[in-house]
Short mmCIF file of N, CA and C in Angstrom, two decimals:
data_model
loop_
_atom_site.label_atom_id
_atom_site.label_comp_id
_atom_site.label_asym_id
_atom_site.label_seq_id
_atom_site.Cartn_x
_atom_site.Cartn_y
_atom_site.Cartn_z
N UNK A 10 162.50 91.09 87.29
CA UNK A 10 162.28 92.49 86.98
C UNK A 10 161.91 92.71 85.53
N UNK A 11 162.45 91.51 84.87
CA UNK A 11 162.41 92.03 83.44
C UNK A 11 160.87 91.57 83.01
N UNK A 12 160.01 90.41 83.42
CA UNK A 12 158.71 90.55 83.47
C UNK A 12 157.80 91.50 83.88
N UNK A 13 158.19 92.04 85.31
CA UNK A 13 157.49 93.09 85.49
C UNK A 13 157.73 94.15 84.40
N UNK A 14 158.53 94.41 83.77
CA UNK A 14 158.51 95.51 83.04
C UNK A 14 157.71 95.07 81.60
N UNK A 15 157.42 93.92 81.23
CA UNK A 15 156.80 92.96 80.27
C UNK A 15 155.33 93.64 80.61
N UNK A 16 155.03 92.83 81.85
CA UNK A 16 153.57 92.84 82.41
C UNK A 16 153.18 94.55 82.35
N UNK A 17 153.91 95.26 82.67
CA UNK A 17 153.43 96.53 82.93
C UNK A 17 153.23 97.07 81.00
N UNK A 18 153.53 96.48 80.58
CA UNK A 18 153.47 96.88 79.23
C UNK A 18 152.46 96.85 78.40
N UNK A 19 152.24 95.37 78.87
CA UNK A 19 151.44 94.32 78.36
C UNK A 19 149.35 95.05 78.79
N UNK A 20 149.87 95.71 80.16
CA UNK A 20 148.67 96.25 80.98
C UNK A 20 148.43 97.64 80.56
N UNK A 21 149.33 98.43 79.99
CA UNK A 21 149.62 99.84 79.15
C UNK A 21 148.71 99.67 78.27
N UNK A 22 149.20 98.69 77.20
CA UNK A 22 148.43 98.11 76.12
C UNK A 22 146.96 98.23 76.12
N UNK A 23 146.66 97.20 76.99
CA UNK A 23 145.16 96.87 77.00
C UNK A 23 144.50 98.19 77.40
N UNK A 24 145.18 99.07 78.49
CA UNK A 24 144.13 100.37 79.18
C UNK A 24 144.41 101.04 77.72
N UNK A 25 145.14 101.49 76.76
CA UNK A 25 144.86 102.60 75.61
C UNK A 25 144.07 101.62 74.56
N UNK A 26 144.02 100.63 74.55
CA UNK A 26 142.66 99.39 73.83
C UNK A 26 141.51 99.87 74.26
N UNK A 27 141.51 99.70 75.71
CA UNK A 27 139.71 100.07 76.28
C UNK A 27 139.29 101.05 75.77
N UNK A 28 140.30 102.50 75.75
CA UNK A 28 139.90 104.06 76.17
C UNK A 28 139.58 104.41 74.75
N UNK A 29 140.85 103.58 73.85
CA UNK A 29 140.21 104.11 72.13
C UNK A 29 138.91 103.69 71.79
N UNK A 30 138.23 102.54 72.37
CA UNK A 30 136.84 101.82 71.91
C UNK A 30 136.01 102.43 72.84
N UNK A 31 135.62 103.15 73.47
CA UNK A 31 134.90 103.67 74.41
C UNK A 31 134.12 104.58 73.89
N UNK A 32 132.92 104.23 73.67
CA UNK A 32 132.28 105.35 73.84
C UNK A 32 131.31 105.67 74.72
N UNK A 33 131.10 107.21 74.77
CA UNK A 33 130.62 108.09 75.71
C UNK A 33 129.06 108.23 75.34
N UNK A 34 128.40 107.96 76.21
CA UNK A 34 126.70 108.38 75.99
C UNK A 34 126.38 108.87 77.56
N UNK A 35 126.00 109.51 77.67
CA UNK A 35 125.01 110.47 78.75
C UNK A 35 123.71 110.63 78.49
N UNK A 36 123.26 110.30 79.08
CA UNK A 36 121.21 109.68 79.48
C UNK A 36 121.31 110.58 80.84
N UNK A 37 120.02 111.00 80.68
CA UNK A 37 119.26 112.03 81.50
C UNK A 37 118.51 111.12 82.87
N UNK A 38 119.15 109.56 82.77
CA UNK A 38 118.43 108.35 83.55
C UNK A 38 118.91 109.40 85.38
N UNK A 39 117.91 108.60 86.05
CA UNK A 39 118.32 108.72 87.67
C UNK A 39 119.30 108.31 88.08
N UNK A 40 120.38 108.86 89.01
CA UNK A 40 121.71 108.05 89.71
C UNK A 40 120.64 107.11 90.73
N UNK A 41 120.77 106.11 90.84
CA UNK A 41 120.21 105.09 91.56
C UNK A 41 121.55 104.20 92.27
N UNK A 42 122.57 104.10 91.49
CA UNK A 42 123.78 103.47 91.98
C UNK A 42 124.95 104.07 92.22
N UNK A 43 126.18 103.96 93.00
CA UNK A 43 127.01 104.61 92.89
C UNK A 43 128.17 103.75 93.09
N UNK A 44 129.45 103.90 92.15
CA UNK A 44 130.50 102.73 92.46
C UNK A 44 131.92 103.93 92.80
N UNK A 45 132.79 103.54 93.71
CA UNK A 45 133.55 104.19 94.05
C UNK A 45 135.31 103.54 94.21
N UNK A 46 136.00 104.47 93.10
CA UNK A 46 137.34 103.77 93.21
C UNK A 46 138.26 104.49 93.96
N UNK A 47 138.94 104.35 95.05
CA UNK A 47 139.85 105.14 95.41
C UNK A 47 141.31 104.87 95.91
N UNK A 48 142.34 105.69 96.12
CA UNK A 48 143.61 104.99 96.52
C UNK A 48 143.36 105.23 97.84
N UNK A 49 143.59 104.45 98.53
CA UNK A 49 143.68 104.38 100.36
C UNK A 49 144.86 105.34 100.65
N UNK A 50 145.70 105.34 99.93
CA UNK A 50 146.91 105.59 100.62
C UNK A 50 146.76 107.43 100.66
N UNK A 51 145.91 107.94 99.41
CA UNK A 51 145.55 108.88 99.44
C UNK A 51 144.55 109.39 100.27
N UNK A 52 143.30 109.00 100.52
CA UNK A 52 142.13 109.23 101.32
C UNK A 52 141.90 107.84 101.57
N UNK A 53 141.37 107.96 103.62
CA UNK A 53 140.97 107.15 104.15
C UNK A 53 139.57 106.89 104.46
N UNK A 54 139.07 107.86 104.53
CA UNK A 54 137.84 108.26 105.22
C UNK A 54 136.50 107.85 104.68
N UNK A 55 135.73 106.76 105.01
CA UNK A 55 134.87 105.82 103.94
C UNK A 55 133.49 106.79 104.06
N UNK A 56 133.50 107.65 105.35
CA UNK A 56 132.46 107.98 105.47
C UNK A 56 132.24 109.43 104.62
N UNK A 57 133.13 109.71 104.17
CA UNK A 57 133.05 110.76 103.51
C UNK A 57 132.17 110.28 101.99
N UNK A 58 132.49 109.35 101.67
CA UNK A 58 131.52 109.15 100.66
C UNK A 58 130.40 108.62 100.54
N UNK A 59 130.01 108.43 101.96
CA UNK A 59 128.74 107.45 102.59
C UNK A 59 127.51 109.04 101.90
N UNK A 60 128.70 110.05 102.87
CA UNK A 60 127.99 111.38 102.81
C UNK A 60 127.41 112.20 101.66
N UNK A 61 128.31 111.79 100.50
CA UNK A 61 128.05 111.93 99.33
C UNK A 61 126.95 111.31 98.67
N UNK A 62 127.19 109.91 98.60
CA UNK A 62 126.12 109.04 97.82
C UNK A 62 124.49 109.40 98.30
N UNK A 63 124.45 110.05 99.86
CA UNK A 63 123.17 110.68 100.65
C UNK A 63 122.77 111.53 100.04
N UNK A 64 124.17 112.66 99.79
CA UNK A 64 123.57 114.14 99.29
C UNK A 64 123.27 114.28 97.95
N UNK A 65 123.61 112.97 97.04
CA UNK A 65 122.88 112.70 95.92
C UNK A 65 121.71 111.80 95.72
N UNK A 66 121.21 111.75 96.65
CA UNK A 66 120.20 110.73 97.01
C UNK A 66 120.58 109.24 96.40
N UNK A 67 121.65 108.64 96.44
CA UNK A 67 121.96 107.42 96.60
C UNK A 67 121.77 106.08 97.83
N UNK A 68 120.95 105.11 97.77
CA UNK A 68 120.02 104.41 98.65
C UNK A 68 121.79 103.48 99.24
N UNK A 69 122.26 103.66 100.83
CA UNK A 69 123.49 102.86 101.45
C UNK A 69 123.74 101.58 100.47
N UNK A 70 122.46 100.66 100.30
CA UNK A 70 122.95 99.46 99.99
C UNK A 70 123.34 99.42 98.49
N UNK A 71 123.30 100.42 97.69
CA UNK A 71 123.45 100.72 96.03
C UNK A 71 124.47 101.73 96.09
N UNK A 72 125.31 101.78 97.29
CA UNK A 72 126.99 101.90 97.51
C UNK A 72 127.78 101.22 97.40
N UNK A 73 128.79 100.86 96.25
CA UNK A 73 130.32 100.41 97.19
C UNK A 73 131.68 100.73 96.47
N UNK A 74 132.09 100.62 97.43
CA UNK A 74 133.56 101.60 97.35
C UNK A 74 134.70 100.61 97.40
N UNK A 75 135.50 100.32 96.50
CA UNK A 75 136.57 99.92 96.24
C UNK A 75 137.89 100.86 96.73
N UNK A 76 138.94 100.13 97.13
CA UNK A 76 140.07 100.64 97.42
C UNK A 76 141.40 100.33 97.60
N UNK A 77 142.58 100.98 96.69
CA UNK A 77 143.80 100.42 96.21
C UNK A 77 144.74 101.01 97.33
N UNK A 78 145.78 100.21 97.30
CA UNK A 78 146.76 100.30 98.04
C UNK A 78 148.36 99.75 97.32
N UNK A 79 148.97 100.84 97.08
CA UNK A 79 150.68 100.10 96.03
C UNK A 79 151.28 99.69 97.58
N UNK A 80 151.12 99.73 98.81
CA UNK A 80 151.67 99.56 99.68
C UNK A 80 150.98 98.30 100.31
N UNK A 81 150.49 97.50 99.75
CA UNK A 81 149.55 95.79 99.88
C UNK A 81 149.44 96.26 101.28
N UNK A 82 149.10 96.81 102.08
CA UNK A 82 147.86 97.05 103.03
C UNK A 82 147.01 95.69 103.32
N UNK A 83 147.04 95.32 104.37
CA UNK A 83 145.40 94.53 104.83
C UNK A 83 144.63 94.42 104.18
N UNK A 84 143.75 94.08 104.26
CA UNK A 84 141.94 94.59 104.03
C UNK A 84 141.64 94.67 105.54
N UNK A 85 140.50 96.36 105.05
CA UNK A 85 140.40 96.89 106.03
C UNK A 85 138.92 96.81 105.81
N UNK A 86 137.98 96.12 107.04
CA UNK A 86 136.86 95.67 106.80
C UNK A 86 135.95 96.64 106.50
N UNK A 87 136.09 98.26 106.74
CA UNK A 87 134.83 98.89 106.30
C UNK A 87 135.16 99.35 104.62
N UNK A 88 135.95 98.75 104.07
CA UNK A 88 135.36 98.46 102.47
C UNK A 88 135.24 97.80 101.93
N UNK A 89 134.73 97.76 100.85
CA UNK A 89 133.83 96.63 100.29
C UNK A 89 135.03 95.90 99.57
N UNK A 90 135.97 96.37 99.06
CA UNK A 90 137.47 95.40 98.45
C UNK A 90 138.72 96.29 98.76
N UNK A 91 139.70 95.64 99.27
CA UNK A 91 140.87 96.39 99.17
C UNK A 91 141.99 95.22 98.13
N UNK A 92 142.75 96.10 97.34
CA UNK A 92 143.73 95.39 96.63
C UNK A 92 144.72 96.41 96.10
N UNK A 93 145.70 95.42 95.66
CA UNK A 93 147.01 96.01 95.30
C UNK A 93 147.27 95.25 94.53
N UNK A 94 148.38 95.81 93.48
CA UNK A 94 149.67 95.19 92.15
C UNK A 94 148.95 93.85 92.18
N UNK A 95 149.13 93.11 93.19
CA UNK A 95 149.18 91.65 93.09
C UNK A 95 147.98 90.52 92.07
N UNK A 96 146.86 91.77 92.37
CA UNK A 96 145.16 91.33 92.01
C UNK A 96 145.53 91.51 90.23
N UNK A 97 146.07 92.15 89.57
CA UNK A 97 146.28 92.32 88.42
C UNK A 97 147.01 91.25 87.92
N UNK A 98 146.91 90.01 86.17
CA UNK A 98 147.33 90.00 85.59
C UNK A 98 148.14 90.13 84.94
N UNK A 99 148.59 90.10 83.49
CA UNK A 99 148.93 90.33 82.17
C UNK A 99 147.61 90.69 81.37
N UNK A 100 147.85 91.92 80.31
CA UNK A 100 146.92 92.23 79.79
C UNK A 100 145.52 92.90 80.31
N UNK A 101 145.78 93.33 81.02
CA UNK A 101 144.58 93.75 81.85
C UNK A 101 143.85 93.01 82.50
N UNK A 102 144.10 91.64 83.00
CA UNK A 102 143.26 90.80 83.95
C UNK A 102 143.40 90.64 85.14
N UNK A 103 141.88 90.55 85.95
CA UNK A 103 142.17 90.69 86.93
C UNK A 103 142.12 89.11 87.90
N UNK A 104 142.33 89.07 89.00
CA UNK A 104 142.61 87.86 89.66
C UNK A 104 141.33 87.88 90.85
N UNK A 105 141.46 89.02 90.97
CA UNK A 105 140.45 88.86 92.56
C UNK A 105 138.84 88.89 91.95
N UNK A 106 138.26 88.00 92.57
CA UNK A 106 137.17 87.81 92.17
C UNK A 106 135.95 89.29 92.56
N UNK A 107 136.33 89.47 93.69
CA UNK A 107 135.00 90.83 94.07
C UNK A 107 135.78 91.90 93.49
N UNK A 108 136.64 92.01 92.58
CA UNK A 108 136.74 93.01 91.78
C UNK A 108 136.42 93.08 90.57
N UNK A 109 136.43 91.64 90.40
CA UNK A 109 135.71 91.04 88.90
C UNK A 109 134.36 91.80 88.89
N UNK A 110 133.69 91.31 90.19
CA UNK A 110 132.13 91.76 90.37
C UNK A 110 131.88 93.62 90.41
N UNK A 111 132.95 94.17 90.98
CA UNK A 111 132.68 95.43 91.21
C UNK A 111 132.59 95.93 89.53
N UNK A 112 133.57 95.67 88.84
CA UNK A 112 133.45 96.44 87.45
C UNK A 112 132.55 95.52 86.55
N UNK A 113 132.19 94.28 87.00
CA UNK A 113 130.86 93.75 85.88
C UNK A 113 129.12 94.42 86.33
N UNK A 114 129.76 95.32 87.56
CA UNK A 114 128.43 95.85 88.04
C UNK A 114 127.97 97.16 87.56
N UNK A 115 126.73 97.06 86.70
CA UNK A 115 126.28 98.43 85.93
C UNK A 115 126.00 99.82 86.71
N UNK A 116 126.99 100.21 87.35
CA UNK A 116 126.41 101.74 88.08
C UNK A 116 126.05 102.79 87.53
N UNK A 117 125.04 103.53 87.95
CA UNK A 117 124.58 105.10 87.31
C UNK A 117 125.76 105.87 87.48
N UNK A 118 126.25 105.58 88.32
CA UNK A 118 128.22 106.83 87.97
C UNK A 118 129.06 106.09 89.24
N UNK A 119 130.11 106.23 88.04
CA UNK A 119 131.73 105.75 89.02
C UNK A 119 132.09 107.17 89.67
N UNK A 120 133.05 107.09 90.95
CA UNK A 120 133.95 107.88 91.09
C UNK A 120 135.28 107.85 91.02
N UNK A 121 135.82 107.98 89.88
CA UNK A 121 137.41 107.28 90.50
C UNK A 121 138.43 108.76 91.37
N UNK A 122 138.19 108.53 92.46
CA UNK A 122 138.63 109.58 93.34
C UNK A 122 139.87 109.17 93.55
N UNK A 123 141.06 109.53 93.07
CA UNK A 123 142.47 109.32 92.96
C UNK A 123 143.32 110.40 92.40
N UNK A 124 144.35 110.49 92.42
CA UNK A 124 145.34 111.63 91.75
C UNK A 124 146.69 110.83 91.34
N UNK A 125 147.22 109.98 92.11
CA UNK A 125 148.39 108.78 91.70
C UNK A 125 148.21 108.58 90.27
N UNK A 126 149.75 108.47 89.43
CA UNK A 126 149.33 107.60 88.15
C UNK A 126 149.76 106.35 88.30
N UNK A 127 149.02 105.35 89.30
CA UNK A 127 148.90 104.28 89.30
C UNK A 127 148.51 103.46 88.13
N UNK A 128 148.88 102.63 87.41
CA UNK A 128 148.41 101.91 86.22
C UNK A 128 146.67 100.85 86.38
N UNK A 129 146.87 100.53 87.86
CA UNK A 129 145.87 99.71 88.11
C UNK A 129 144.48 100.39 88.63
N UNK A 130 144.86 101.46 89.04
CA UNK A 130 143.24 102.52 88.97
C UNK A 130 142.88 102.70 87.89
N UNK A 131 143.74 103.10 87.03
CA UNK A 131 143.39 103.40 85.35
C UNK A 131 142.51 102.21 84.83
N UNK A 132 143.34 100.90 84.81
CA UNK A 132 142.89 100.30 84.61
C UNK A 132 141.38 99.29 85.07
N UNK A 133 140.78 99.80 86.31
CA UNK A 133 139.67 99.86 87.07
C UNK A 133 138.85 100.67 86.64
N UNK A 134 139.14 101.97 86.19
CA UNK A 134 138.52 102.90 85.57
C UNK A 134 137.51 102.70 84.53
N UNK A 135 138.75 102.02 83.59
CA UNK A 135 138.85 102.01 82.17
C UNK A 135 137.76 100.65 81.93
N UNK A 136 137.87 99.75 83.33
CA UNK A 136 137.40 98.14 82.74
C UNK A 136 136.08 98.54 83.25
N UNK A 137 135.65 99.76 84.05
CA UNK A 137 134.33 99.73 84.58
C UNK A 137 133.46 99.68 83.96
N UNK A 138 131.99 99.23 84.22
CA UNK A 138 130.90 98.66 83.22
C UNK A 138 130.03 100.23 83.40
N UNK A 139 130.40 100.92 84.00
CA UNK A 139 129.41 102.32 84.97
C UNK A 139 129.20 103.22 83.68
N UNK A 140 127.86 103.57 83.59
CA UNK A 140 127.45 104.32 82.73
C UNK A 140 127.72 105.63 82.13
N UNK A 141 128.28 106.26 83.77
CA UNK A 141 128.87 107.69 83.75
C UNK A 141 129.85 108.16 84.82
N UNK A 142 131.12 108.05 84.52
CA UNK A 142 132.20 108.41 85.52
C UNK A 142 133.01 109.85 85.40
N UNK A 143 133.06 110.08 86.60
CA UNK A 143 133.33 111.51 87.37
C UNK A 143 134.95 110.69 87.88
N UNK A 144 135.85 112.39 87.47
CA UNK A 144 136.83 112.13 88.25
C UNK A 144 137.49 113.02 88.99
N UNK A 145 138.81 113.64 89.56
CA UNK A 145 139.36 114.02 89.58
C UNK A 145 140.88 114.25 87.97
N UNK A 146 141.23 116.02 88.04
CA UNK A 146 141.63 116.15 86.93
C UNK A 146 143.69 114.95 86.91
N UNK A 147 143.02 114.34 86.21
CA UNK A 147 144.08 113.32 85.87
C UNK A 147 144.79 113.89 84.25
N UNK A 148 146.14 113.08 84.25
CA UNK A 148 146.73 113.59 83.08
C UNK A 148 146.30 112.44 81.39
N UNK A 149 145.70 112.04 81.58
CA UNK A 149 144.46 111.07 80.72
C UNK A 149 143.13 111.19 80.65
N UNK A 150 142.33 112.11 79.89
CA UNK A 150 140.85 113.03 80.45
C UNK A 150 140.44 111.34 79.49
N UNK A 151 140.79 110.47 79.02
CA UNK A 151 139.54 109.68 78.28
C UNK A 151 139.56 108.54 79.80
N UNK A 152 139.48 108.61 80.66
CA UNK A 152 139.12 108.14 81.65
C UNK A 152 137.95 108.23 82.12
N UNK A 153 137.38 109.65 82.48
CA UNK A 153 136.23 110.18 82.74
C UNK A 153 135.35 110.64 81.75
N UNK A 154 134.05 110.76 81.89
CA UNK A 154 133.02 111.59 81.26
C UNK A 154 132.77 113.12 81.91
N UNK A 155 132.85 113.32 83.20
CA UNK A 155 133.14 114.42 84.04
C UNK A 155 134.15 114.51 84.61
N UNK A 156 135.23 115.57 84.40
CA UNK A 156 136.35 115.64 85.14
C UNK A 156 135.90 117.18 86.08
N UNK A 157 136.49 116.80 87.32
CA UNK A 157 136.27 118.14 88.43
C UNK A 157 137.81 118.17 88.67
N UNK A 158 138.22 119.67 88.63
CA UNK A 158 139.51 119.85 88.80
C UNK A 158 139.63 120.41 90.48
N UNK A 159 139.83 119.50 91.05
CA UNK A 159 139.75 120.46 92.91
C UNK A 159 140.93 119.63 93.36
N UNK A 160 141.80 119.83 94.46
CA UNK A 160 142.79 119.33 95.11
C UNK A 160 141.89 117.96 95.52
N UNK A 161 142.56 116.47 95.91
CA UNK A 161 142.06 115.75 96.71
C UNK A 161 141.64 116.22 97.97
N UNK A 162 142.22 116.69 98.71
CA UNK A 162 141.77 117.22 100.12
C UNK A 162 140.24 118.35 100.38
N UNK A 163 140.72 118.36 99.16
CA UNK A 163 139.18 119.79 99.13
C UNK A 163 137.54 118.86 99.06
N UNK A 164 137.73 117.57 99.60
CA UNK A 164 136.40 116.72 99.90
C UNK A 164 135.22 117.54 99.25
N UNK A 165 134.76 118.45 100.34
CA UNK A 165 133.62 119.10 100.43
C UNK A 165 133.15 120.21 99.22
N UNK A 166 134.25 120.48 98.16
CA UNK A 166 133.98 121.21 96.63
C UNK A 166 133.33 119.68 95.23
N UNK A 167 134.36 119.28 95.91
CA UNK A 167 133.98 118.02 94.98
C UNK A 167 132.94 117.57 95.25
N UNK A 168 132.10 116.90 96.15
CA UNK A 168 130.63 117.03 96.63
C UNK A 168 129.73 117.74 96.18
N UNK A 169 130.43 119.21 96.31
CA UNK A 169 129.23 120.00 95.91
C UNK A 169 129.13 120.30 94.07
N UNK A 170 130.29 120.14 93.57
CA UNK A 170 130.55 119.79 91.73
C UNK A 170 129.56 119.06 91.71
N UNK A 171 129.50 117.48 92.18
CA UNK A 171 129.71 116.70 91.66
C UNK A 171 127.86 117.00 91.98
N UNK A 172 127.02 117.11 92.68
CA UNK A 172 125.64 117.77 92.94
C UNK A 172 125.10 118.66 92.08
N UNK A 173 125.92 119.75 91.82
CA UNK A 173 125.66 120.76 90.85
C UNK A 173 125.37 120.29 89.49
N UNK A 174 126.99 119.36 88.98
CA UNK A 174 127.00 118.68 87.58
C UNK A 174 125.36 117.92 87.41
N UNK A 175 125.66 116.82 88.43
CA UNK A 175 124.37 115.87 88.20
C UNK A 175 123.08 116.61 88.41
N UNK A 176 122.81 117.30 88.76
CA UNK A 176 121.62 117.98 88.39
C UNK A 176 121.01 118.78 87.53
N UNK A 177 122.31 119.13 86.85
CA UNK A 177 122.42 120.22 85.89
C UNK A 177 121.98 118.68 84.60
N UNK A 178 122.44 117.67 84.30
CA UNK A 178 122.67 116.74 83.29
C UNK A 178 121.26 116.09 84.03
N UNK A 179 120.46 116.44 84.75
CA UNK A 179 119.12 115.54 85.14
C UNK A 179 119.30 114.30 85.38
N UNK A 180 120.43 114.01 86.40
CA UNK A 180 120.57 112.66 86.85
C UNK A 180 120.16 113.12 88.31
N UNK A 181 119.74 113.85 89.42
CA UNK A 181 119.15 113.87 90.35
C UNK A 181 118.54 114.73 90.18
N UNK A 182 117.40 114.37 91.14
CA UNK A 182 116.15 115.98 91.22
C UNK A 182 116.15 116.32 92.30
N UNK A 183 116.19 117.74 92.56
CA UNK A 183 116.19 118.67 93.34
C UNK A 183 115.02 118.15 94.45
N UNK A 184 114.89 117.72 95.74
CA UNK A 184 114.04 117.78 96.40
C UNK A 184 113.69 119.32 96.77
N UNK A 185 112.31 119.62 97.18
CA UNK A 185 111.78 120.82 97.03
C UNK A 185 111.76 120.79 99.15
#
């Protein structure tokens, strides 16, 4: 126990390291990619964001959606990674390799769709390589570049934010 409380420290550390060196740039570039972090335990529903990445004109195969579980859950084959506590390190490292790949992958915007103060979303967040991330309102705003304040359950507001925002910042164009 007394490591875990080490390790969790040790992982504290490194996420307020990332968030102080971070900086923020916003480019008027196209969303072409979309990377998606979420807690399972909170929302299940993969297709809900299938629906999203569409209504922002995001191409299926320049989707994928990551998803945590504090309750080590399976992997559940329609996402692209599921993990828990275990995949984490000391210091912010991670163990599982296709999570290595998910955050060394340059996306036009993250979602980290979560509300838990899980340490290891943060830290997914925080290690992501994604150019421009959208969140839900968390009690740590240097997480995101766009925060949308809507209940998790309210799916279909956040969708339409998150459409409004990016168009408004000229990351999608309006089909006519």
């Amino acid at each position: 126990m007394i490591l875990k409380g080490f390790k969790e420290k040790s992982n504290k550390k490194h996420l307020n390291r990332l968030l102080s060196q971070r900086e923020v740039s916003v480019t008027d570039s196209e969303v072409k990619s979309l990377g998606v972090i979420l807690n399972i335990d909170e929302v299940d529903d993969f297709e809900l964001f299938r629906a999203l990445a569409d209504h922002i004109n995001v191409r299926p195969n320049k989707l994928k959606i990551i998803a945590f579980s504090a309750n080590k859950r399976d992997t559940i084959s329609s996402w692209d990674a599921c993990y828990n506590p275990k995949d984490f390190g000391w210091s912010g490292t991670i163990k599982n390799i296709e999570l290595q790949t998910f955050l060394s992958t340059k996306f036009d915007v993250l979602i980290s769709y979560y509300t838990t103060e899980d340490l290891e979303l943060k830290l997914l967040t925080a290690k992501s390589e994604a150019q421009f991330k959208i969140g839900i309102l968390q009690t740590d705003d240097r997480l995101n570049d766009l925060i949308i304040n809507t209940n998790i359950k309210e799916f279909n507001v956040f969708k339409a934010e998150v459409h409004k925002y990016l168009t408004i910042l000229n990351k999608i164009k309006n089909e006519q």
